[in-house]
Amino acid sequence: AEYMGPADPLEALVEIPLTEMGRIEKHVKKHSRALVSTEVADQLGILAIRALKAGKEGLSKRYLHHSYVIKYCAALGQSGGSQMFFDMFTRKKADSIASFEEDWKSNYARLREAVLSQMAEDRAQGLEPETVDFSVAGLRAGSTTKVKSLVDSLPEHIRTALFSDDPQSLISALDALPKDEADKYYKILIEAGYIEVTPVDDDEAAALVEGSAGQAQQ
């Protein structure tokens, strides 16, 4: 059977060289729901830093370039942002393309300087260089570890309610707590991905969390 590449859209994206904008466009448009978000752009930025620390500058550039592609698409809107972004390449809009190229390249230069400077400082202090995993799989594993750590920080009765078959049990367990405690655990559950808050803006999200936690006072 023919090898079709990785099933994970992000893993497949990072295999595409930054010079092949046509392939990038086709892939991002096909998987826009999975790829076009500030979260994915941030993940690619993290991978760029890790690749730099591992001495993989070419790969680091690719990661950061793709991060900015996703960032631009997300800024233009998930539904039509990809089309609007890639149109400037299709229509050869020289000024817009030059602006994008300058943006990601100048940011890469600053990132490279900061990372290499920190590594040099660590060496001067006699610190051992850290071993970094600059793969998408490694990033995913790190996220899983973080989620487990967040869940483990919850009290046992909240964890029991979280994994019970009755969704209402978690709400009831949180509502029974004082406001400060409920607010704290709501935020942990949101960060761990168990409670979704529509990301309109930070203030509205915070207000929604506080409003939910405030039910414990009623």
PDB file of C-alpha atoms in Angstrom:
ATOM      1  CA  ALA A   1       0.000   0.000   0.000  1.00  0.00           C
ATOM      2  CA  GLU A   2       1.156   3.541  -0.720  1.00  0.00           C
ATOM      3  CA  TYR A   3       2.322   5.552   2.289  1.00  0.00           C
ATOM      4  CA  MET A   4       0.006   8.531   2.642  1.00  0.00           C
ATOM      5  CA  GLY A   5       1.904  10.321   5.416  1.00  0.00           C
ATOM      6  CA  PRO A   6       0.946  10.836   9.069  1.00  0.00           C
ATOM      7  CA  ALA A   7      -2.732  10.862  10.003  1.00  0.00           C
ATOM      8  CA  ASP A   8      -2.278  13.754  12.466  1.00  0.00           C
ATOM      9  CA  PRO A   9      -2.820  16.991  10.455  1.00  0.00           C
ATOM     10  CA  LEU A  10      -0.191  18.842  12.504  1.00  0.00           C
ATOM     11  CA  GLU A  11       2.409  16.097  12.037  1.00  0.00           C
ATOM     12  CA  ALA A  12       1.709  16.134   8.304  1.00  0.00           C
ATOM     13  CA  LEU A  13       1.987  19.924   8.159  1.00  0.00           C
ATOM     14  CA  VAL A  14       5.448  20.055   9.740  1.00  0.00           C
ATOM     15  CA  GLU A  15       6.742  17.613   7.139  1.00  0.00           C
ATOM     16  CA  ILE A  16       6.066  20.153   4.366  1.00  0.00           C
ATOM     17  CA  PRO A  17       9.078  22.402   3.569  1.00  0.00           C
ATOM     18  CA  LEU A  18       8.458  26.110   4.080  1.00  0.00           C
ATOM     19  CA  THR A  19       9.273  26.772   0.400  1.00  0.00           C
ATOM     20  CA  GLU A  20       6.331  24.666  -0.801  1.00  0.00           C
ATOM     21  CA  MET A  21       3.525  27.118  -0.152  1.00  0.00           C
ATOM     22  CA  GLY A  22       1.215  25.326  -2.580  1.00  0.00           C
ATOM     23  CA  ARG A  23       1.347  22.137  -0.531  1.00  0.00           C
ATOM     24  CA  ILE A  24       0.968  24.102   2.685  1.00  0.00           C
ATOM     25  CA  GLU A  25      -2.111  25.853   1.283  1.00  0.00           C
ATOM     26  CA  LYS A  26      -3.743  22.620   0.175  1.00  0.00           C
ATOM     27  CA  HIS A  27      -3.106  20.932   3.521  1.00  0.00           C
ATOM     28  CA  VAL A  28      -4.209  23.849   5.714  1.00  0.00           C
ATOM     29  CA  LYS A  29      -7.416  24.348   3.724  1.00  0.00           C
ATOM     30  CA  LYS A  30      -8.210  20.625   3.867  1.00  0.00           C
ATOM     31  CA  HIS A  31      -7.678  20.491   7.646  1.00  0.00           C
ATOM     32  CA  SER A  32      -8.669  24.036   8.608  1.00  0.00           C
ATOM     33  CA  ARG A  33     -10.853  22.905  11.522  1.00  0.00           C
ATOM     34  CA  ALA A  34      -7.955  21.053  13.124  1.00  0.00           C
ATOM     35  CA  LEU A  35      -5.171  23.502  12.254  1.00  0.00           C
ATOM     36  CA  VAL A  36      -6.456  27.071  12.098  1.00  0.00           C
ATOM     37  CA  SER A  37      -6.295  28.305  15.674  1.00  0.00           C
ATOM     38  CA  THR A  38      -3.999  30.371  17.865  1.00  0.00           C
ATOM     39  CA  GLU A  39      -3.429  27.239  19.971  1.00  0.00           C
ATOM     40  CA  VAL A  40      -1.877  25.378  17.021  1.00  0.00           C
ATOM     41  CA  ALA A  41       0.187  28.456  16.130  1.00  0.00           C
ATOM     42  CA  ASP A  42       1.496  28.530  19.708  1.00  0.00           C
ATOM     43  CA  GLN A  43       2.298  24.806  19.603  1.00  0.00           C
ATOM     44  CA  LEU A  44       4.376  25.352  16.459  1.00  0.00           C
ATOM     45  CA  GLY A  45       6.159  28.230  18.206  1.00  0.00           C
ATOM     46  CA  ILE A  46       7.054  25.925  21.102  1.00  0.00           C
ATOM     47  CA  LEU A  47       8.387  23.352  18.645  1.00  0.00           C
ATOM     48  CA  ALA A  48      10.503  26.063  16.988  1.00  0.00           C
ATOM     49  CA  ILE A  49      12.157  26.826  20.337  1.00  0.00           C
ATOM     50  CA  ARG A  50      12.733  23.139  21.068  1.00  0.00           C
ATOM     51  CA  ALA A  51      14.273  22.547  17.630  1.00  0.00           C
ATOM     52  CA  LEU A  52      16.633  25.479  18.182  1.00  0.00           C
ATOM     53  CA  LYS A  53      17.731  24.035  21.512  1.00  0.00           C
ATOM     54  CA  ALA A  54      18.443  20.747  19.737  1.00  0.00           C
ATOM     55  CA  GLY A  55      20.565  22.521  17.112  1.00  0.00           C
ATOM     56  CA  LYS A  56      18.036  21.954  14.308  1.00  0.00           C
ATOM     57  CA  GLU A  57      17.892  25.483  12.919  1.00  0.00           C
ATOM     58  CA  GLY A  58      16.406  24.515   9.555  1.00  0.00           C
ATOM     59  CA  LEU A  59      13.576  22.645  11.230  1.00  0.00           C
ATOM     60  CA  SER A  60      13.101  25.487  13.701  1.00  0.00           C
ATOM     61  CA  LYS A  61      12.622  27.914  10.811  1.00  0.00           C
ATOM     62  CA  ARG A  62      10.044  25.606   9.263  1.00  0.00           C
ATOM     63  CA  TYR A  63       8.143  25.351  12.531  1.00  0.00           C
ATOM     64  CA  LEU A  64       8.078  29.109  13.022  1.00  0.00           C
ATOM     65  CA  HIS A  65       7.160  29.809   9.398  1.00  0.00           C
ATOM     66  CA  HIS A  66       4.218  27.408   9.661  1.00  0.00           C
ATOM     67  CA  SER A  67       3.287  28.963  13.007  1.00  0.00           C
ATOM     68  CA  TYR A  68       2.953  32.342  11.309  1.00  0.00           C
ATOM     69  CA  VAL A  69       0.955  30.863   8.433  1.00  0.00           C
ATOM     70  CA  ILE A  70      -1.529  29.468  10.960  1.00  0.00           C
ATOM     71  CA  LYS A  71      -1.454  32.653  13.029  1.00  0.00           C
ATOM     72  CA  TYR A  72      -2.311  34.811  10.006  1.00  0.00           C
ATOM     73  CA  CYS A  73      -5.098  32.449   8.917  1.00  0.00           C
ATOM     74  CA  ALA A  74      -6.572  32.398  12.438  1.00  0.00           C
ATOM     75  CA  ALA A  75      -6.432  36.189  12.686  1.00  0.00           C
ATOM     76  CA  LEU A  76      -8.476  36.422   9.482  1.00  0.00           C
ATOM     77  CA  GLY A  77     -11.116  34.008  10.804  1.00  0.00           C
ATOM     78  CA  GLN A  78     -11.314  30.211  10.819  1.00  0.00           C
ATOM     79  CA  SER A  79     -14.067  29.940   8.201  1.00  0.00           C
ATOM     80  CA  GLY A  80     -12.540  32.107   5.481  1.00  0.00           C
ATOM     81  CA  GLY A  81      -9.163  33.083   6.882  1.00  0.00           C
ATOM     82  CA  SER A  82      -7.210  30.409   5.015  1.00  0.00           C
ATOM     83  CA  GLN A  83      -8.663  31.485   1.679  1.00  0.00           C
ATOM     84  CA  MET A  84      -7.926  35.157   2.336  1.00  0.00           C
ATOM     85  CA  PHE A  85      -4.359  34.456   3.464  1.00  0.00           C
ATOM     86  CA  PHE A  86      -3.345  32.199   0.593  1.00  0.00           C
ATOM     87  CA  ASP A  87      -5.036  34.475  -1.954  1.00  0.00           C
ATOM     88  CA  MET A  88      -2.189  36.939  -1.531  1.00  0.00           C
ATOM     89  CA  PHE A  89       0.230  34.281  -2.811  1.00  0.00           C
ATOM     90  CA  THR A  90      -2.078  33.136  -5.619  1.00  0.00           C
ATOM     91  CA  ARG A  91      -2.561  36.734  -6.762  1.00  0.00           C
ATOM     92  CA  LYS A  92       1.124  37.529  -6.179  1.00  0.00           C
ATOM     93  CA  LYS A  93       0.461  40.525  -3.939  1.00  0.00           C
ATOM     94  CA  ALA A  94       4.087  41.547  -3.546  1.00  0.00           C
ATOM     95  CA  ASP A  95       3.648  44.017  -0.667  1.00  0.00           C
ATOM     96  CA  SER A  96       1.530  41.632   1.422  1.00  0.00           C
ATOM     97  CA  ILE A  97       3.881  38.711   0.797  1.00  0.00           C
ATOM     98  CA  ALA A  98       6.917  40.833   1.677  1.00  0.00           C
ATOM     99  CA  SER A  99       5.212  41.945   4.900  1.00  0.00           C
ATOM    100  CA  PHE A 100       4.489  38.337   5.901  1.00  0.00           C
ATOM    101  CA  GLU A 101       8.041  37.224   5.081  1.00  0.00           C
ATOM    102  CA  GLU A 102       9.527  40.093   7.069  1.00  0.00           C
ATOM    103  CA  ASP A 103       7.247  39.343  10.002  1.00  0.00           C
ATOM    104  CA  TRP A 104       8.121  35.684  10.488  1.00  0.00           C
ATOM    105  CA  LYS A 105      11.813  36.086   9.580  1.00  0.00           C
ATOM    106  CA  SER A 106      12.399  39.002  11.960  1.00  0.00           C
ATOM    107  CA  ASN A 107      10.637  37.125  14.732  1.00  0.00           C
ATOM    108  CA  TYR A 108      12.715  34.038  14.026  1.00  0.00           C
ATOM    109  CA  ALA A 109      15.900  36.122  14.281  1.00  0.00           C
ATOM    110  CA  ARG A 110      14.807  37.477  17.680  1.00  0.00           C
ATOM    111  CA  LEU A 111      13.791  34.020  18.866  1.00  0.00           C
ATOM    112  CA  ARG A 112      17.098  32.518  17.742  1.00  0.00           C
ATOM    113  CA  GLU A 113      19.095  35.228  19.497  1.00  0.00           C
ATOM    114  CA  ALA A 114      17.158  34.790  22.741  1.00  0.00           C
ATOM    115  CA  VAL A 115      17.401  30.983  22.761  1.00  0.00           C
ATOM    116  CA  LEU A 116      21.095  30.841  21.866  1.00  0.00           C
ATOM    117  CA  SER A 117      21.879  33.561  24.406  1.00  0.00           C
ATOM    118  CA  GLN A 118      20.103  31.592  27.150  1.00  0.00           C
ATOM    119  CA  MET A 119      21.919  28.407  26.157  1.00  0.00           C
ATOM    120  CA  ALA A 120      25.283  30.215  26.280  1.00  0.00           C
ATOM    121  CA  GLU A 121      24.435  31.601  29.716  1.00  0.00           C
ATOM    122  CA  ASP A 122      23.512  28.125  30.941  1.00  0.00           C
ATOM    123  CA  ARG A 123      26.819  26.742  29.676  1.00  0.00           C
ATOM    124  CA  ALA A 124      28.720  29.552  31.402  1.00  0.00           C
ATOM    125  CA  GLN A 125      27.043  28.553  34.665  1.00  0.00           C
ATOM    126  CA  GLY A 126      28.098  24.946  34.153  1.00  0.00           C
ATOM    127  CA  LEU A 127      24.574  23.685  33.541  1.00  0.00           C
ATOM    128  CA  GLU A 128      24.113  20.544  31.482  1.00  0.00           C
ATOM    129  CA  PRO A 129      22.290  21.103  28.180  1.00  0.00           C
ATOM    130  CA  GLU A 130      18.742  19.812  28.383  1.00  0.00           C
ATOM    131  CA  THR A 131      17.536  17.007  26.150  1.00  0.00           C
ATOM    132  CA  VAL A 132      14.546  18.240  24.186  1.00  0.00           C
ATOM    133  CA  ASP A 133      11.950  16.429  22.120  1.00  0.00           C
ATOM    134  CA  PHE A 134      11.125  18.661  19.154  1.00  0.00           C
ATOM    135  CA  SER A 135       8.530  16.332  17.606  1.00  0.00           C
ATOM    136  CA  VAL A 136       4.772  16.822  17.477  1.00  0.00           C
ATOM    137  CA  ALA A 137       4.377  13.516  19.333  1.00  0.00           C
ATOM    138  CA  GLY A 138       6.631  14.805  22.114  1.00  0.00           C
ATOM    139  CA  LEU A 139       4.559  17.967  22.377  1.00  0.00           C
ATOM    140  CA  ARG A 140       1.370  15.920  22.609  1.00  0.00           C
ATOM    141  CA  ALA A 141       2.878  13.724  25.340  1.00  0.00           C
ATOM    142  CA  GLY A 142       3.848  16.826  27.309  1.00  0.00           C
ATOM    143  CA  SER A 143       0.279  18.117  27.067  1.00  0.00           C
ATOM    144  CA  THR A 144      -1.031  14.786  28.363  1.00  0.00           C
ATOM    145  CA  THR A 145       1.356  14.972  31.321  1.00  0.00           C
ATOM    146  CA  LYS A 146       0.181  18.500  32.106  1.00  0.00           C
ATOM    147  CA  VAL A 147      -3.481  17.466  32.041  1.00  0.00           C
ATOM    148  CA  LYS A 148      -2.764  14.563  34.406  1.00  0.00           C
ATOM    149  CA  SER A 149      -0.921  16.905  36.766  1.00  0.00           C
ATOM    150  CA  LEU A 150      -3.863  19.338  36.775  1.00  0.00           C
ATOM    151  CA  VAL A 151      -6.409  16.589  37.442  1.00  0.00           C
ATOM    152  CA  ASP A 152      -4.247  15.119  40.215  1.00  0.00           C
ATOM    153  CA  SER A 153      -4.299  18.513  41.936  1.00  0.00           C
ATOM    154  CA  LEU A 154      -8.079  18.279  42.402  1.00  0.00           C
ATOM    155  CA  PRO A 155      -9.576  16.908  45.658  1.00  0.00           C
ATOM    156  CA  GLU A 156     -10.544  13.234  45.524  1.00  0.00           C
ATOM    157  CA  HIS A 157     -14.301  13.881  45.629  1.00  0.00           C
ATOM    158  CA  ILE A 158     -14.047  16.290  42.668  1.00  0.00           C
ATOM    159  CA  ARG A 159     -12.008  13.744  40.675  1.00  0.00           C
ATOM    160  CA  THR A 160     -14.561  11.040  41.498  1.00  0.00           C
ATOM    161  CA  ALA A 161     -17.395  13.273  40.289  1.00  0.00           C
ATOM    162  CA  LEU A 162     -15.439  14.209  37.156  1.00  0.00           C
ATOM    163  CA  PHE A 163     -15.080  10.596  36.043  1.00  0.00           C
ATOM    164  CA  SER A 164     -18.524   9.405  37.154  1.00  0.00           C
ATOM    165  CA  ASP A 165     -21.243   8.462  34.659  1.00  0.00           C
ATOM    166  CA  ASP A 166     -23.459  11.296  35.875  1.00  0.00           C
ATOM    167  CA  PRO A 167     -22.474  14.726  34.439  1.00  0.00           C
ATOM    168  CA  GLN A 168     -24.627  16.434  37.067  1.00  0.00           C
ATOM    169  CA  SER A 169     -22.490  15.014  39.882  1.00  0.00           C
ATOM    170  CA  LEU A 170     -19.550  17.280  38.991  1.00  0.00           C
ATOM    171  CA  ILE A 171     -21.769  20.358  38.907  1.00  0.00           C
ATOM    172  CA  SER A 172     -23.311  19.392  42.246  1.00  0.00           C
ATOM    173  CA  ALA A 173     -19.895  18.759  43.819  1.00  0.00           C
ATOM    174  CA  LEU A 174     -18.631  22.175  42.700  1.00  0.00           C
ATOM    175  CA  ASP A 175     -21.826  23.997  43.664  1.00  0.00           C
ATOM    176  CA  ALA A 176     -21.537  22.605  47.194  1.00  0.00           C
ATOM    177  CA  LEU A 177     -18.199  24.342  47.713  1.00  0.00           C
ATOM    178  CA  PRO A 178     -17.502  27.889  48.926  1.00  0.00           C
ATOM    179  CA  LYS A 179     -17.112  30.369  46.062  1.00  0.00           C
ATOM    180  CA  ASP A 180     -13.312  30.673  46.283  1.00  0.00           C
ATOM    181  CA  GLU A 181     -12.807  26.914  46.154  1.00  0.00           C
ATOM    182  CA  ALA A 182     -15.336  26.401  43.369  1.00  0.00           C
ATOM    183  CA  ASP A 183     -13.751  29.200  41.338  1.00  0.00           C
ATOM    184  CA  LYS A 184     -10.292  27.634  41.775  1.00  0.00           C
ATOM    185  CA  TYR A 185     -11.422  24.183  40.634  1.00  0.00           C
ATOM    186  CA  TYR A 186     -13.439  25.555  37.706  1.00  0.00           C
ATOM    187  CA  LYS A 187     -10.281  27.229  36.431  1.00  0.00           C
ATOM    188  CA  ILE A 188      -8.266  24.018  36.788  1.00  0.00           C
ATOM    189  CA  LEU A 189     -10.947  22.055  34.904  1.00  0.00           C
ATOM    190  CA  ILE A 190     -11.000  24.681  32.151  1.00  0.00           C
ATOM    191  CA  GLU A 191      -7.203  24.591  31.814  1.00  0.00           C
ATOM    192  CA  ALA A 192      -7.283  20.777  31.689  1.00  0.00           C
ATOM    193  CA  GLY A 193      -9.900  20.898  28.928  1.00  0.00           C
ATOM    194  CA  TYR A 194     -12.805  19.337  30.836  1.00  0.00           C
ATOM    195  CA  ILE A 195     -14.903  22.502  30.802  1.00  0.00           C
ATOM    196  CA  GLU A 196     -15.135  24.644  27.689  1.00  0.00           C
ATOM    197  CA  VAL A 197     -15.382  28.414  27.733  1.00  0.00           C
ATOM    198  CA  THR A 198     -16.071  30.211  24.467  1.00  0.00           C
ATOM    199  CA  PRO A 199     -12.898  32.299  23.906  1.00  0.00           C
ATOM    200  CA  VAL A 200     -14.581  35.598  23.074  1.00  0.00           C
ATOM    201  CA  ASP A 201     -12.031  37.484  25.107  1.00  0.00           C
ATOM    202  CA  ASP A 202     -10.210  37.054  28.390  1.00  0.00           C
ATOM    203  CA  ASP A 203     -12.548  39.289  30.387  1.00  0.00           C
ATOM    204  CA  GLU A 204     -15.698  37.534  29.230  1.00  0.00           C
ATOM    205  CA  ALA A 205     -14.149  34.113  29.835  1.00  0.00           C
ATOM    206  CA  ALA A 206     -13.138  35.111  33.349  1.00  0.00           C
ATOM    207  CA  ALA A 207     -16.629  36.496  33.998  1.00  0.00           C
ATOM    208  CA  LEU A 208     -18.189  33.241  32.829  1.00  0.00           C
ATOM    209  CA  VAL A 209     -15.976  31.210  35.165  1.00  0.00           C
ATOM    210  CA  GLU A 210     -16.761  33.500  38.081  1.00  0.00           C
ATOM    211  CA  GLY A 211     -20.482  33.407  37.292  1.00  0.00           C
ATOM    212  CA  SER A 212     -20.497  29.610  37.249  1.00  0.00           C
ATOM    213  CA  ALA A 213     -18.538  29.403  40.473  1.00  0.00           C
ATOM    214  CA  GLY A 214     -20.877  31.934  42.021  1.00  0.00           C
ATOM    215  CA  GLN A 215     -23.727  29.396  41.885  1.00  0.00           C
ATOM    216  CA  ALA A 216     -22.217  27.887  45.055  1.00  0.00           C
ATOM    217  CA  GLN A 217     -23.276  31.018  46.895  1.00  0.00           C
ATOM    218  CA  GLN A 218     -26.931  30.638  45.943  1.00  0.00           C
TER     219      GLN A 218
END
